[in-house]
């Protein structure tokens, strides 16, 4: 039996955690540390590890669970309540980066054939992504999450995720050139009709079955995982829609029931301990600097600049349409800049189905890291500027309250775990003294 993969996994888990702790200590997201671990271990630096089929399969499950968790965390009720303003901001924050990414890619990847055009559009699709978790952490630190701009960022980010998934669904469905446009559109339509039917059946039969149980049971998480994997399989196999889209929709269907928080806690544990580190490290393992010519370096710089500018301009324009002030529009645009894990998920999926040019993968990783690092810095600078000129009133919002409640639950859970560990240590010491 080949046991080398056990060492590989152990090395990935240890290195991603250590570097994640290091980046957290210098006030950067832990996802940056996990990416750096993959880059250091892979062909880009020390070439200690190479991507294997085992790592790829685990990473694929990891990305499915990440998207399923994203769906679970999405509050459909708040999505409806977030209003027209959030929708316009999100829509502009998708369309402008989509166009900007396509134009940059077209300049470096010339060609009029269908494959080349789809590859260039896919770069734009990557730029539509937003990872709002970075902005939320920064806004909480600054005490600005409950402001008008903070609420707009949260609402727009929710809708941005859904629009991004739709864009990904459409572009990946075109990946097979042998299939006609009509067939593709019918398959996408069929997929959403199927999802609607599944959602109806869950709310009719599944939700009442869950609600009748007064306590949380482990079978709920197991059945949720089975449902997630089945939806991912069905979407890809029968409808030609990306498996991560199926996983995201599965999460949306199961969200907002009485057992959602319990399910989310279980998935967070397995994702944190095993699946997410392997996924982020696998992204770093794919990067090779051998193909980084001067032209690709220029592409990297331009892609990063376009990624920053198009989000600020697109979301800022959307905010101005909705009568936000210039300063509020700028804050909303900056808050949507970070691409984080969402862009990595999209890029990885594109690479797997041939929509990502190989030489473009390293620039995309650099762009993700750059936007993830720069977003909190820019947010702090603009709020510092605002503090010197004008104050933004605090407003009440169910969306913000939900995020704060979730953080309080996580904090209380951690405190209970710590107390349990302290009690175990104390009991072990007492037992030792008696002996």
XYZ file of C-alpha atoms in Angstrom:
435
model
C 0.000 0.000 0.000
C 1.304 3.443 -0.936
C 1.430 5.540 2.253
C 3.396 8.561 0.983
C 0.201 10.596 0.680
C -0.172 10.483 4.488
C 3.076 12.426 4.869
C 1.980 14.873 2.145
C -1.330 15.590 3.864
C 0.329 15.944 7.279
C 2.866 18.400 5.824
C 0.124 20.433 4.132
C -1.996 20.644 7.298
C 0.959 21.650 9.490
C 2.409 24.222 7.074
C -0.953 25.847 6.267
C -1.741 26.195 9.978
C 1.668 27.610 10.927
C 1.717 30.112 8.072
C -1.951 30.925 8.678
C -1.140 31.775 12.303
C 1.798 33.898 11.141
C -0.266 35.903 8.651
C -3.020 36.300 11.260
C -0.452 37.709 13.689
C 0.467 40.438 11.214
C -3.238 41.192 10.673
C -3.630 39.423 7.343
C -6.210 36.717 6.524
C -5.203 33.126 7.223
C -6.106 32.180 3.655
C -2.990 34.101 2.563
C -0.869 31.872 4.805
C -2.475 28.725 3.381
C -1.748 29.922 -0.158
C 1.853 30.746 0.765
C 2.239 27.228 2.176
C 1.250 25.731 -1.180
C 3.563 28.110 -3.042
C 6.530 27.291 -0.773
C 5.968 23.529 -0.874
C 5.238 23.377 -4.609
C 7.148 23.878 -7.884
C 7.158 27.670 -7.450
C 9.704 27.450 -4.574
C 11.165 24.351 -2.884
C 9.353 21.698 -4.960
C 8.854 19.438 -1.931
C 5.356 18.420 -3.002
C 3.666 17.915 -6.351
C -0.055 17.823 -6.920
C -1.293 14.220 -6.950
C -4.653 12.674 -7.781
C -5.235 12.161 -4.050
C -4.635 15.839 -3.245
C -6.738 16.915 -6.236
C -9.687 14.761 -5.157
C -9.551 15.996 -1.561
C -9.264 19.585 -2.822
C -12.334 19.034 -5.030
C -14.363 17.873 -2.027
C -12.944 20.837 -0.106
C -14.159 23.354 -2.670
C -17.584 21.688 -2.793
C -17.879 21.941 1.002
C -16.717 25.576 0.920
C -19.436 26.480 -1.587
C -22.026 24.428 0.311
C -21.108 26.322 3.502
C -21.383 29.614 1.616
C -24.906 28.626 0.599
C -25.779 27.627 4.170
C -24.574 31.014 5.444
C -26.605 32.948 2.873
C -29.744 34.341 4.428
C -32.343 34.204 1.650
C -34.741 36.396 3.640
C -32.082 39.069 4.103
C -31.190 38.692 0.428
C -34.744 39.754 -0.410
C -34.663 42.569 2.144
C -31.254 43.941 1.115
C -33.130 45.981 -1.424
C -32.731 47.532 -4.819
C -29.645 49.522 -3.797
C -27.650 46.401 -2.896
C -28.749 44.706 -6.129
C -27.644 47.673 -8.285
C -24.297 47.899 -6.462
C -23.724 44.152 -6.874
C -24.792 44.167 -10.535
C -22.414 47.015 -11.416
C -19.742 45.302 -9.328
C -20.110 42.241 -11.552
C -20.513 43.839 -15.002
C -17.605 46.316 -14.819
C -14.971 43.781 -13.577
C -16.296 41.226 -16.096
C -15.666 43.681 -18.947
C -12.311 44.828 -17.516
C -10.998 41.294 -17.040
C -12.067 40.289 -20.527
C -10.301 43.280 -22.137
C -7.041 42.675 -20.251
C -7.063 38.957 -21.098
C -7.929 39.688 -24.750
C -4.872 41.938 -25.051
C -2.529 39.118 -23.938
C -4.450 36.103 -25.280
C -5.271 37.021 -28.865
C -7.548 34.955 -31.049
C -11.062 34.945 -32.464
C -11.852 31.238 -32.002
C -14.502 30.215 -29.477
C -12.053 28.634 -27.003
C -9.894 31.774 -26.790
C -12.922 34.045 -26.383
C -14.277 31.831 -23.574
C -10.862 31.812 -21.863
C -10.756 35.606 -21.939
C -14.327 35.945 -20.667
C -13.475 33.526 -17.864
C -10.764 35.891 -16.585
C -13.517 38.500 -16.318
C -15.699 36.002 -14.431
C -12.882 35.510 -11.896
C -12.764 39.271 -11.312
C -16.508 39.390 -10.541
C -15.914 37.478 -7.293
C -15.978 39.185 -3.896
C -14.802 37.791 -0.560
C -16.563 40.027 1.914
C -15.213 38.250 5.005
C -12.018 40.323 4.814
C -13.982 43.585 4.715
C -16.343 42.458 7.490
C -13.419 41.712 9.815
C -11.887 45.118 9.064
C -15.191 46.977 9.540
C -15.786 45.187 12.854
C -12.300 46.158 14.009
C -13.008 49.785 13.096
C -16.497 49.674 14.621
C -18.065 50.625 11.268
C -20.043 47.493 10.406
C -23.345 49.101 11.435
C -22.927 52.168 9.220
C -24.851 52.793 5.995
C -21.835 51.861 3.854
C -21.169 48.759 5.996
C -24.733 47.561 5.441
C -24.452 48.231 1.702
C -21.245 46.179 1.502
C -22.884 43.218 3.295
C -26.055 43.293 1.183
C -24.210 43.750 -2.111
C -21.776 40.948 -1.264
C -24.666 38.511 -0.734
C -26.145 39.332 -4.140
C -22.663 39.442 -5.722
C -22.134 35.782 -4.758
C -25.389 34.742 -6.453
C -24.656 36.767 -9.623
C -21.129 35.359 -9.722
C -22.467 31.801 -9.496
C -24.872 32.502 -12.370
C -21.988 33.899 -14.478
C -19.859 30.844 -13.649
C -22.752 28.519 -14.516
C -23.233 30.118 -17.919
C -19.539 30.275 -18.913
C -18.701 26.716 -17.783
C -21.716 25.396 -19.668
C -20.167 26.765 -22.883
C -16.912 24.846 -22.269
C -17.992 21.940 -24.481
C -17.843 23.277 -28.083
C -19.724 20.268 -29.449
C -22.925 21.340 -27.679
C -25.191 23.904 -29.335
C -26.179 27.193 -27.701
C -29.841 26.145 -27.511
C -28.959 22.894 -25.737
C -26.772 24.805 -23.245
C -29.511 27.303 -22.435
C -32.090 24.521 -22.093
C -29.780 22.609 -19.737
C -29.218 25.708 -17.567
C -32.958 26.371 -17.501
C -33.593 22.704 -16.676
C -31.076 22.885 -13.836
C -32.794 25.836 -12.179
C -36.230 24.227 -12.664
C -34.854 21.074 -11.048
C -33.409 23.113 -8.140
C -36.770 24.830 -7.676
C -38.525 21.463 -7.538
C -35.999 20.122 -4.987
C -36.396 23.273 -2.871
C -40.190 22.900 -2.953
C -39.972 19.241 -1.857
C -37.589 20.134 0.963
C -39.826 22.901 2.304
C -42.885 20.653 1.933
C -41.491 17.466 3.498
C -37.846 17.843 4.591
C -38.157 20.952 6.736
C -41.157 19.698 8.773
C -39.255 16.428 9.366
C -36.236 18.370 10.694
C -38.372 20.690 12.819
C -40.123 17.852 14.659
C -36.845 16.916 16.390
C -36.292 18.936 19.555
C -32.548 18.268 19.751
C -29.680 18.291 17.261
C -28.622 14.907 15.882
C -25.490 13.973 13.971
C -27.590 12.357 11.249
C -28.680 15.856 10.143
C -25.107 16.775 9.162
C -24.544 13.418 7.472
C -27.735 13.734 5.414
C -26.847 17.345 4.560
C -23.439 16.200 3.284
C -25.046 13.454 1.191
C -27.487 16.012 -0.227
C -24.600 18.403 -1.028
C -22.611 15.714 -2.890
C -25.673 14.482 -4.789
C -26.589 18.008 -5.912
C -22.973 18.602 -6.999
C -22.983 15.333 -8.969
C -26.395 15.877 -10.581
C -25.595 19.454 -11.664
C -22.359 18.409 -13.395
C -23.382 14.997 -14.755
C -26.927 15.642 -15.980
C -27.019 19.393 -16.666
C -23.393 20.236 -17.515
C -23.430 22.903 -14.774
C -20.396 23.231 -12.475
C -20.535 20.924 -9.438
C -19.781 23.841 -7.104
C -22.950 25.550 -8.372
C -24.930 22.480 -7.332
C -23.236 22.530 -3.914
C -24.002 26.243 -3.447
C -27.677 25.734 -4.349
C -27.823 22.763 -1.951
C -26.622 25.076 0.804
C -29.205 27.706 -0.144
C -32.005 25.118 0.019
C -30.946 23.949 3.498
C -30.331 27.463 4.853
C -32.707 29.152 7.318
C -34.060 26.027 8.995
C -33.829 25.293 12.733
C -30.880 22.921 12.287
C -28.805 25.140 9.955
C -26.520 26.492 12.712
C -25.812 22.945 13.940
C -25.036 21.728 10.399
C -22.827 24.754 9.751
C -20.841 24.056 12.912
C -20.132 20.482 11.839
C -19.086 21.516 8.333
C -16.906 24.320 9.690
C -15.009 21.755 11.783
C -14.212 19.326 8.962
C -13.495 22.188 6.580
C -11.132 23.949 9.015
C -9.287 20.801 10.084
C -8.874 19.047 6.758
C -10.597 20.079 3.543
C -9.944 23.844 3.292
C -6.175 23.663 4.042
C -5.738 20.986 1.375
C -7.729 23.023 -1.153
C -5.825 26.287 -0.607
C -2.478 24.499 -0.573
C -3.394 22.658 -3.796
C -3.975 26.044 -5.457
C -0.427 27.055 -4.522
C 0.914 23.709 -5.755
C -0.497 24.455 -9.228
C 1.613 27.620 -9.579
C 4.818 27.437 -11.578
C 7.060 30.452 -12.124
C 8.937 28.858 -15.045
C 6.453 30.363 -17.491
C 6.548 33.849 -15.926
C 7.943 35.791 -18.890
C 8.110 39.591 -18.979
C 4.799 39.604 -20.840
C 3.129 37.570 -18.094
C 4.603 39.858 -15.447
C 2.977 42.812 -17.212
C -0.265 40.845 -17.360
C -0.026 40.231 -13.597
C 0.425 43.933 -12.841
C -2.403 44.990 -15.168
C -4.758 42.270 -13.936
C -4.216 43.333 -10.311
C -4.767 47.012 -11.115
C -7.887 46.252 -13.143
C -9.197 43.986 -10.359
C -8.909 46.847 -7.865
C -10.097 49.698 -10.084
C -13.091 47.923 -11.673
C -14.590 46.916 -8.311
C -14.169 50.422 -6.890
C -15.550 52.042 -10.049
C -18.334 49.492 -10.650
C -19.652 49.317 -7.082
C -19.003 53.032 -6.601
C -21.094 53.852 -9.685
C -23.865 51.589 -8.422
C -23.760 53.379 -5.056
C -23.895 56.799 -6.741
C -26.948 55.694 -8.748
C -28.562 54.929 -5.391
C -27.726 58.407 -4.055
C -24.885 57.534 -1.716
C -22.322 60.291 -1.110
C -18.965 60.191 -2.909
C -17.212 59.083 0.272
C -19.759 56.338 0.982
C -19.546 55.151 -2.644
C -15.746 54.976 -2.383
C -15.954 52.953 0.862
C -18.461 50.528 -0.659
C -16.267 50.060 -3.734
C -13.139 49.446 -1.642
C -15.043 47.047 0.625
C -15.869 44.862 -2.399
C -12.282 44.690 -3.778
C -11.061 41.576 -1.949
C -11.324 38.407 -4.066
C -10.103 35.890 -1.477
C -11.224 32.270 -1.559
C -14.139 32.922 -3.941
C -11.867 33.838 -6.866
C -9.607 30.869 -6.067
C -12.574 28.499 -6.240
C -13.655 29.929 -9.610
C -10.104 29.882 -11.020
C -9.516 26.291 -9.921
C -12.755 25.174 -11.518
C -11.810 26.939 -14.764
C -8.380 25.297 -14.807
C -9.978 21.871 -14.359
C -12.221 22.236 -17.425
C -9.741 24.021 -19.699
C -11.147 27.555 -19.448
C -8.028 28.924 -17.764
C -4.858 29.574 -19.791
C -2.039 27.793 -17.913
C 0.207 30.861 -17.884
C -2.619 32.962 -16.414
C -2.954 30.871 -13.261
C 0.021 32.349 -11.372
C -1.058 35.966 -12.139
C -4.559 35.169 -10.823
C -3.094 33.849 -7.536
C -0.949 36.977 -7.173
C -3.995 39.159 -7.893
C -6.020 37.335 -5.215
C -3.274 37.732 -2.601
C -2.730 41.402 -3.513
C -6.433 42.347 -3.314
C -6.843 40.381 -0.071
C -3.951 42.266 1.545
C -4.761 45.704 0.112
C -8.504 45.792 0.932
C -8.175 46.178 4.742
C -5.352 48.694 4.279
C -7.433 50.847 1.907
C -10.523 50.564 4.125
C -8.592 51.750 7.171
C -7.132 54.681 5.224
C -10.500 55.888 3.906
C -12.154 55.599 7.330
C -9.225 57.492 8.827
C -9.812 60.194 6.208
C -13.523 60.232 7.046
C -12.834 60.554 10.788
C -10.936 63.743 10.090
C -13.714 65.251 7.927
C -17.158 63.880 8.796
C -18.941 61.203 10.825
C -21.172 58.471 9.432
C -24.221 57.659 11.575
C -24.764 54.164 12.932
C -27.955 52.452 11.718
C -29.791 49.303 12.802
C -29.809 46.368 10.401
C -30.949 42.756 10.683
C -28.132 41.789 8.316
C -25.463 43.255 10.609
C -27.201 41.821 13.694
C -27.087 38.360 12.087
C -23.318 38.626 11.499
C -22.755 39.873 15.047
C -24.946 37.107 16.484
C -23.008 34.501 14.504
C -19.702 35.875 15.829
C -21.016 35.846 19.404
C -22.106 32.206 19.042
C -18.657 31.271 17.688
C -16.991 33.135 20.573
C -19.201 31.449 23.204
C -18.570 28.032 21.616
C -14.822 28.611 21.791
C -15.097 29.707 25.425
C -17.032 26.536 26.309
C -14.387 24.406 24.556
C -11.608 26.215 26.426
C -13.404 25.747 29.761
C -13.854 22.048 28.998
C -10.151 21.688 28.224
C -9.197 23.550 31.431
C -11.431 21.256 33.486
C -9.862 18.183 31.885
C -6.366 19.455 32.693
C -7.377 20.273 36.274
C -8.915 16.819 36.765
C -5.795 15.192 35.295
C -3.603 17.143 37.764
C -5.814 16.132 40.713
C -5.665 12.474 39.602
C -1.869 12.705 39.396
C -1.629 14.217 42.882
C -3.808 11.447 44.363
C -1.602 8.788 42.796
